[in-house]
Amino acid sequence: MRSPWAWLCVVLGVMWVVTARAAAPLPERLSHLGRDWYDLQTWAATRQLTLAWNARTRVLTLTNRTTRLTLAVDSQQAVLNGVKVWLTQPVTPRNADWLIAVLDVEKVLHPLLGPPPRSTRPLRTIVLDPGHGGRDPGHQAGALQEKRLTLLLAQQLRAKLRAAGYRVVLTRQRDVFLELPERTRLANREKADLFVSLHFNATSDPAIRGAEVFCLTPNGAASTHAPRTEVLQETLPGHRDGSRSVVLAYQVQKALIERAGLADRGVKHARFAVLRDLTMPGILIEAGFLSAPEDARKIANPKFREQLVEAIVSGIAQYRRLLIAPPARSGPAR
């Protein structure tokens, strides 16, 4: 029989191995094209990811027991466990190797591969922001107005979140115009734990459809739909919870494509006014395209919007499981 000291050594040894794996040192940074990069294969090894290269498709696949990450050379689109995630820079070839931007590893992939430490602050208050309103109708498709549909979605979502035990605040409860900074200020005043802005998309191409969820663009990067040369060095209040916002965006996007059946347009980055000055994790959801006939028919249907509600609630629940520590159990009365 082992002594208590021997058992303690075993436990400490196991803890050291787990910690060492979780905190594997990052590889040396490389300078290329005026930016900082990691060698992709060296970085993959720090995450126990096996790398495979398909020369015909120019796709890199990184896998381990729980993760499948695909990266296309010269592309900003990644797919992590079946969900699209946009990088701020394309994976770049150099000689016989591949480079991945330091910013993408540290601000996008690491939060998703190994979520940030759990918070001991409970998740209680959620602010829902129905986009547009009043003199700002948002996108319109025939009789469908974005401002009306976002308010209907917010009302349905509020009911479901309240039933789940959350305190829910809407930035607007009727068809009124509200300046974008006021929406953020309201969330900050309410000391919200999450901020979710609700929108529906539109474009000139009716074939484009699907869901996309935005979080704040990292400092030092260009937004997803901006030219890559539009890099901004700008530290914003919303960057403080950037890692948590990425996790929230990913979990909601995953639920929207799996539970609501929307096409996957990915987790994206933008410097939207409602995200810039938040003092809590926040996302902006584009839950389908009013300009796409297939999406528009669904969005107009209250039953489909209920599917959207279920998906968003599921994404928030998964975020909570990953990033919010369960309340400490009190001991038995003595």
Short mmCIF file of C-alpha atoms in Angstrom, two decimals:
data_model
loop_
_atom_site.label_atom_id
_atom_site.label_comp_id
_atom_site.label_asym_id
_atom_site.label_seq_id
_atom_site.Cartn_x
_atom_site.Cartn_y
_atom_site.Cartn_z
CA MET A 1 0.00 0.00 0.00
CA ARG A 2 1.31 3.43 -0.93
CA SER A 3 1.88 5.98 1.81
CA PRO A 4 -0.12 9.25 1.82
CA TRP A 5 3.09 10.98 0.70
CA ALA A 6 3.37 8.66 -2.31
CA TRP A 7 -0.24 9.28 -3.29
CA LEU A 8 0.34 13.05 -3.02
CA CYS A 9 3.32 12.75 -5.35
CA VAL A 10 1.18 10.85 -7.89
CA VAL A 11 -1.58 13.47 -7.75
CA LEU A 12 0.91 16.33 -8.10
CA GLY A 13 2.56 14.54 -11.01
CA VAL A 14 -0.74 14.16 -12.85
CA MET A 15 -1.57 17.81 -12.17
CA TRP A 16 1.83 18.86 -13.52
CA VAL A 17 1.34 16.87 -16.74
CA VAL A 18 -2.14 18.33 -17.32
CA THR A 19 -0.91 21.86 -16.60
CA ALA A 20 2.13 21.40 -18.81
CA ARG A 21 -0.06 20.27 -21.70
CA ALA A 22 -2.51 23.13 -21.23
CA ALA A 23 0.26 25.72 -20.93
CA ALA A 24 2.66 24.52 -23.64
CA PRO A 25 4.93 27.43 -24.58
CA LEU A 26 4.15 29.20 -27.81
CA PRO A 27 6.74 28.95 -30.58
CA GLU A 28 9.05 31.79 -31.55
CA ARG A 29 7.40 34.63 -33.45
CA LEU A 30 8.50 35.14 -37.03
CA SER A 31 8.46 38.45 -38.91
CA HIS A 32 7.09 38.32 -42.46
CA LEU A 33 5.44 40.97 -44.65
CA GLY A 34 5.49 43.43 -41.76
CA ARG A 35 3.47 41.18 -39.41
CA ASP A 36 4.11 38.62 -36.66
CA TRP A 37 3.47 34.95 -37.45
CA TYR A 38 3.89 31.49 -36.00
CA ASP A 39 5.15 28.54 -37.99
CA LEU A 40 1.92 26.55 -38.34
CA GLN A 41 3.40 23.09 -37.82
CA THR A 42 5.37 24.20 -34.75
CA TRP A 43 2.30 25.87 -33.27
CA ALA A 44 0.16 22.77 -34.00
CA ALA A 45 2.58 20.65 -31.97
CA THR A 46 2.03 22.88 -28.92
CA ARG A 47 -1.69 22.00 -29.10
CA GLN A 48 -1.06 18.26 -29.74
CA LEU A 49 -2.55 18.71 -33.24
CA THR A 50 -1.45 16.45 -36.08
CA LEU A 51 -1.07 18.30 -39.38
CA ALA A 52 -1.95 16.84 -42.79
CA TRP A 53 -1.42 18.62 -46.12
CA ASN A 54 -3.46 18.05 -49.27
CA ALA A 55 -1.38 19.42 -52.14
CA ARG A 56 -4.24 19.13 -54.65
CA THR A 57 -6.75 21.20 -52.66
CA ARG A 58 -4.10 23.25 -50.80
CA VAL A 59 -5.92 22.51 -47.55
CA LEU A 60 -4.27 21.87 -44.19
CA THR A 61 -6.11 19.69 -41.67
CA LEU A 62 -5.12 19.76 -37.99
CA THR A 63 -6.63 17.11 -35.74
CA ASN A 64 -6.50 15.57 -32.32
CA ARG A 65 -9.00 13.62 -30.23
CA THR A 66 -11.42 16.56 -29.82
CA THR A 67 -10.52 18.98 -32.60
CA ARG A 68 -10.67 19.16 -36.39
CA LEU A 69 -9.40 22.45 -37.81
CA THR A 70 -9.14 22.97 -41.57
CA LEU A 71 -7.22 25.87 -43.10
CA ALA A 72 -6.92 26.73 -46.78
CA VAL A 73 -3.65 28.32 -47.88
CA ASP A 74 -4.09 31.98 -48.94
CA SER A 75 -7.57 32.04 -47.36
CA GLN A 76 -8.98 33.65 -44.21
CA GLN A 77 -11.68 31.00 -43.84
CA ALA A 78 -11.11 28.28 -41.28
CA VAL A 79 -13.50 25.53 -40.23
CA LEU A 80 -13.34 24.44 -36.58
CA ASN A 81 -15.32 21.32 -35.72
CA GLY A 82 -17.74 21.99 -38.55
CA VAL A 83 -18.24 25.74 -38.00
CA LYS A 84 -16.71 28.48 -40.17
CA VAL A 85 -14.46 30.95 -38.36
CA TRP A 86 -12.89 33.88 -40.21
CA LEU A 87 -9.26 34.69 -39.50
CA THR A 88 -7.91 38.24 -39.75
CA GLN A 89 -5.09 37.13 -42.09
CA PRO A 90 -4.85 34.27 -44.60
CA VAL A 91 -2.63 31.29 -43.87
CA THR A 92 0.51 32.16 -45.82
CA PRO A 93 3.11 29.88 -47.45
CA ARG A 94 6.79 30.62 -46.92
CA ASN A 95 9.33 28.35 -48.57
CA ALA A 96 8.21 24.83 -47.65
CA ASP A 97 6.33 25.96 -44.53
CA TRP A 98 3.06 27.71 -43.68
CA LEU A 99 2.56 30.71 -41.43
CA ILE A 100 -0.44 31.68 -39.31
CA ALA A 101 -0.84 35.17 -37.87
CA VAL A 102 -0.03 35.57 -34.17
CA LEU A 103 -3.18 37.67 -33.78
CA ASP A 104 -5.35 34.83 -35.12
CA VAL A 105 -3.76 32.25 -32.85
CA GLU A 106 -4.00 34.35 -29.70
CA LYS A 107 -7.29 36.21 -30.25
CA VAL A 108 -9.35 33.76 -32.33
CA LEU A 109 -8.15 30.15 -32.15
CA HIS A 110 -6.82 29.88 -28.60
CA PRO A 111 -10.11 31.06 -27.00
CA LEU A 112 -11.98 28.42 -29.03
CA LEU A 113 -9.49 25.56 -28.61
CA GLY A 114 -8.98 26.14 -24.90
CA PRO A 115 -11.64 28.47 -23.47
CA PRO A 116 -10.55 31.28 -21.12
CA PRO A 117 -10.65 30.61 -17.37
CA ARG A 118 -14.13 30.28 -15.93
CA SER A 119 -15.57 33.38 -14.34
CA THR A 120 -16.90 33.22 -10.80
CA ARG A 121 -19.36 36.02 -11.63
CA PRO A 122 -22.79 34.51 -12.31
CA LEU A 123 -24.45 35.05 -15.68
CA ARG A 124 -27.62 36.84 -14.66
CA THR A 125 -28.42 39.85 -16.86
CA ILE A 126 -28.64 39.74 -20.66
CA VAL A 127 -29.31 42.83 -22.75
CA LEU A 128 -31.04 42.18 -26.08
CA ASP A 129 -30.73 44.85 -28.74
CA PRO A 130 -33.39 44.70 -31.48
CA GLY A 131 -31.62 46.38 -34.39
CA HIS A 132 -32.92 49.60 -36.01
CA GLY A 133 -36.31 51.14 -35.11
CA GLY A 134 -38.36 54.29 -35.66
CA ARG A 135 -37.09 56.28 -38.64
CA ASP A 136 -34.45 53.60 -39.30
CA PRO A 137 -36.30 50.59 -40.81
CA GLY A 138 -33.16 48.59 -41.56
CA HIS A 139 -33.39 46.22 -44.50
CA GLN A 140 -36.71 45.84 -46.29
CA ALA A 141 -38.00 43.06 -48.55
CA GLY A 142 -41.52 43.75 -49.75
CA ALA A 143 -43.66 44.11 -46.64
CA LEU A 144 -40.93 42.72 -44.39
CA GLN A 145 -39.08 45.31 -42.32
CA GLU A 146 -35.98 44.43 -40.36
CA LYS A 147 -36.86 46.78 -37.48
CA ARG A 148 -40.17 44.98 -36.91
CA LEU A 149 -38.73 41.48 -37.22
CA THR A 150 -35.83 42.15 -34.84
CA LEU A 151 -38.28 43.42 -32.21
CA LEU A 152 -40.49 40.36 -32.61
CA LEU A 153 -37.44 38.09 -32.32
CA ALA A 154 -36.23 39.97 -29.23
CA GLN A 155 -39.63 39.62 -27.56
CA GLN A 156 -39.73 35.88 -28.25
CA LEU A 157 -36.15 35.52 -27.04
CA ARG A 158 -36.82 37.53 -23.88
CA ALA A 159 -39.65 35.19 -22.91
CA LYS A 160 -37.48 32.10 -23.35
CA LEU A 161 -34.51 33.56 -21.47
CA ARG A 162 -36.70 34.72 -18.60
CA ALA A 163 -38.15 31.23 -18.35
CA ALA A 164 -34.56 29.98 -18.05
CA GLY A 165 -34.00 32.28 -15.06
CA TYR A 166 -32.21 35.25 -16.62
CA ARG A 167 -32.94 38.92 -16.08
CA VAL A 168 -33.50 40.32 -19.59
CA VAL A 169 -33.45 43.96 -20.67
CA LEU A 170 -34.36 45.20 -24.17
CA THR A 171 -32.69 48.32 -25.56
CA ARG A 172 -36.05 49.19 -27.16
CA GLN A 173 -39.49 47.72 -26.50
CA ARG A 174 -41.38 49.45 -29.29
CA ASP A 175 -40.82 51.00 -32.70
CA VAL A 176 -38.61 53.91 -31.67
CA PHE A 177 -35.30 55.23 -32.97
CA LEU A 178 -32.34 54.78 -30.65
CA GLU A 179 -28.84 56.05 -31.36
CA LEU A 180 -26.24 53.26 -31.50
CA PRO A 181 -24.06 54.53 -28.62
CA GLU A 182 -27.15 54.71 -26.36
CA ARG A 183 -27.72 50.97 -26.83
CA THR A 184 -24.23 50.29 -25.50
CA ARG A 185 -24.58 52.79 -22.67
CA LEU A 186 -27.80 51.09 -21.57
CA ALA A 187 -26.08 47.70 -21.41
CA ASN A 188 -23.21 49.18 -19.40
CA ARG A 189 -25.60 50.96 -17.00
CA GLU A 190 -27.50 47.72 -16.44
CA LYS A 191 -24.19 45.98 -15.60
CA ALA A 192 -25.17 43.29 -18.09
CA ASP A 193 -23.29 40.01 -18.26
CA LEU A 194 -23.96 39.57 -22.00
CA PHE A 195 -25.03 41.84 -24.87
CA VAL A 196 -26.75 40.37 -27.95
CA SER A 197 -27.67 42.61 -30.89
CA LEU A 198 -30.26 41.12 -33.26
CA HIS A 199 -30.34 41.81 -37.01
CA PHE A 200 -31.32 40.37 -40.37
CA ASN A 201 -29.12 40.79 -43.41
CA ALA A 202 -29.59 41.83 -47.04
CA THR A 203 -27.51 42.10 -50.20
CA SER A 204 -27.99 42.69 -53.91
CA ASP A 205 -27.45 38.98 -54.66
CA PRO A 206 -30.59 36.95 -53.78
CA ALA A 207 -28.58 33.72 -53.83
CA ILE A 208 -26.62 34.72 -50.73
CA ARG A 209 -28.22 33.41 -47.55
CA GLY A 210 -27.39 32.13 -44.10
CA ALA A 211 -26.33 33.26 -40.64
CA GLU A 212 -23.22 35.07 -39.46
CA VAL A 213 -22.30 36.22 -35.97
CA PHE A 214 -19.92 39.12 -35.37
CA CYS A 215 -17.64 39.93 -32.48
CA LEU A 216 -15.37 42.96 -32.11
CA THR A 217 -12.35 43.06 -34.43
CA PRO A 218 -9.11 42.52 -32.46
CA ASN A 219 -6.81 45.49 -32.01
CA GLY A 220 -4.27 45.55 -34.85
CA ALA A 221 -6.47 43.79 -37.41
CA ALA A 222 -8.80 44.69 -40.24
CA SER A 223 -12.47 43.75 -39.99
CA THR A 224 -13.68 40.74 -41.99
CA HIS A 225 -15.36 42.73 -44.77
CA ALA A 226 -12.76 45.51 -44.89
CA PRO A 227 -9.59 45.45 -47.03
CA ARG A 228 -6.78 43.73 -45.12
CA THR A 229 -4.76 46.94 -45.40
CA GLU A 230 -7.29 48.72 -43.14
CA VAL A 231 -5.50 47.67 -39.97
CA LEU A 232 -6.38 49.79 -36.95
CA GLN A 233 -4.30 50.14 -33.79
CA GLU A 234 -7.11 51.07 -31.44
CA THR A 235 -7.66 49.67 -27.98
CA LEU A 236 -11.38 49.72 -27.15
CA PRO A 237 -13.32 48.84 -23.97
CA GLY A 238 -14.91 45.91 -25.84
CA HIS A 239 -11.48 44.31 -26.31
CA ARG A 240 -11.30 43.49 -22.60
CA ASP A 241 -13.75 40.62 -23.06
CA GLY A 242 -12.67 39.78 -26.60
CA SER A 243 -11.85 36.14 -25.91
CA ARG A 244 -15.21 35.53 -24.26
CA SER A 245 -17.04 37.28 -27.07
CA VAL A 246 -15.37 34.97 -29.60
CA VAL A 247 -16.55 31.93 -27.64
CA LEU A 248 -20.10 33.33 -27.42
CA ALA A 249 -20.14 34.10 -31.16
CA TYR A 250 -18.91 30.60 -32.01
CA GLN A 251 -21.44 28.81 -29.80
CA VAL A 252 -24.36 30.87 -31.14
CA GLN A 253 -23.24 30.43 -34.76
CA LYS A 254 -22.89 26.68 -34.20
CA ALA A 255 -26.42 26.49 -32.78
CA LEU A 256 -27.92 28.60 -35.59
CA ILE A 257 -26.63 26.23 -38.27
CA GLU A 258 -27.34 23.03 -36.34
CA ARG A 259 -30.69 23.88 -34.75
CA ALA A 260 -32.19 26.44 -37.16
CA GLY A 261 -30.71 24.95 -40.32
CA LEU A 262 -29.28 28.22 -41.62
CA ALA A 263 -26.36 28.21 -44.05
CA ASP A 264 -23.04 28.81 -42.30
CA ARG A 265 -21.44 32.16 -43.17
CA GLY A 266 -19.20 32.01 -40.15
CA VAL A 267 -17.97 33.86 -37.09
CA LYS A 268 -16.74 37.26 -38.27
CA HIS A 269 -15.13 40.43 -36.93
CA ALA A 270 -16.33 44.04 -37.15
CA ARG A 271 -15.95 47.31 -35.30
CA PHE A 272 -19.70 47.86 -35.02
CA ALA A 273 -20.64 50.85 -32.88
CA VAL A 274 -22.71 48.69 -30.51
CA LEU A 275 -19.72 46.42 -29.76
CA ARG A 276 -16.92 48.95 -29.38
CA ASP A 277 -17.59 50.31 -25.88
CA LEU A 278 -19.17 47.33 -24.14
CA THR A 279 -17.97 46.39 -20.67
CA MET A 280 -19.19 42.79 -21.07
CA PRO A 281 -18.95 40.09 -23.78
CA GLY A 282 -21.08 41.02 -26.77
CA ILE A 283 -22.04 39.83 -30.24
CA LEU A 284 -24.12 40.95 -33.20
CA ILE A 285 -26.23 38.27 -34.92
CA GLU A 286 -27.29 38.42 -38.58
CA ALA A 287 -29.91 35.65 -38.50
CA GLY A 288 -30.54 35.23 -42.21
CA PHE A 289 -30.97 37.35 -45.35
CA LEU A 290 -34.20 39.19 -46.07
CA SER A 291 -32.93 39.54 -49.64
CA ALA A 292 -32.81 35.74 -50.07
CA PRO A 293 -36.32 34.39 -50.82
CA GLU A 294 -35.72 31.14 -48.93
CA ASP A 295 -34.45 32.91 -45.81
CA ALA A 296 -37.11 35.64 -46.01
CA ARG A 297 -39.98 33.11 -46.06
CA LYS A 298 -38.57 31.47 -42.96
CA ILE A 299 -37.89 34.70 -41.08
CA ALA A 300 -41.48 35.88 -41.62
CA ASN A 301 -42.75 32.71 -39.92
CA PRO A 302 -43.11 32.94 -36.12
CA LYS A 303 -42.44 29.20 -35.83
CA PHE A 304 -39.07 29.60 -37.55
CA ARG A 305 -38.23 32.57 -35.35
CA GLU A 306 -38.92 30.25 -32.43
CA GLN A 307 -36.23 27.96 -33.87
CA LEU A 308 -33.89 30.96 -33.94
CA VAL A 309 -34.76 31.62 -30.30
CA GLU A 310 -34.05 28.02 -29.31
CA ALA A 311 -30.72 28.19 -31.13
CA ILE A 312 -29.60 31.43 -29.48
CA VAL A 313 -30.64 30.17 -26.03
CA SER A 314 -28.73 26.95 -26.67
CA GLY A 315 -25.62 28.90 -27.70
CA ILE A 316 -25.80 31.02 -24.55
CA ALA A 317 -26.27 27.90 -22.41
CA GLN A 318 -23.18 26.29 -23.91
CA TYR A 319 -21.20 29.50 -23.37
CA ARG A 320 -22.31 29.44 -19.73
CA ARG A 321 -21.24 25.81 -19.31
CA LEU A 322 -17.82 26.59 -20.72
CA LEU A 323 -17.02 29.94 -19.13
CA ILE A 324 -19.08 30.43 -15.97
CA ALA A 325 -18.08 28.53 -12.85
CA PRO A 326 -20.98 26.75 -11.14
CA PRO A 327 -21.93 28.24 -7.77
CA ALA A 328 -20.05 26.78 -4.83
CA ARG A 329 -22.02 24.20 -2.93
CA SER A 330 -22.61 24.99 0.70
CA GLY A 331 -21.67 22.30 3.13
CA PRO A 332 -24.19 20.38 5.26
CA ALA A 333 -25.67 22.21 8.22
CA ARG A 334 -23.92 21.44 11.49
#
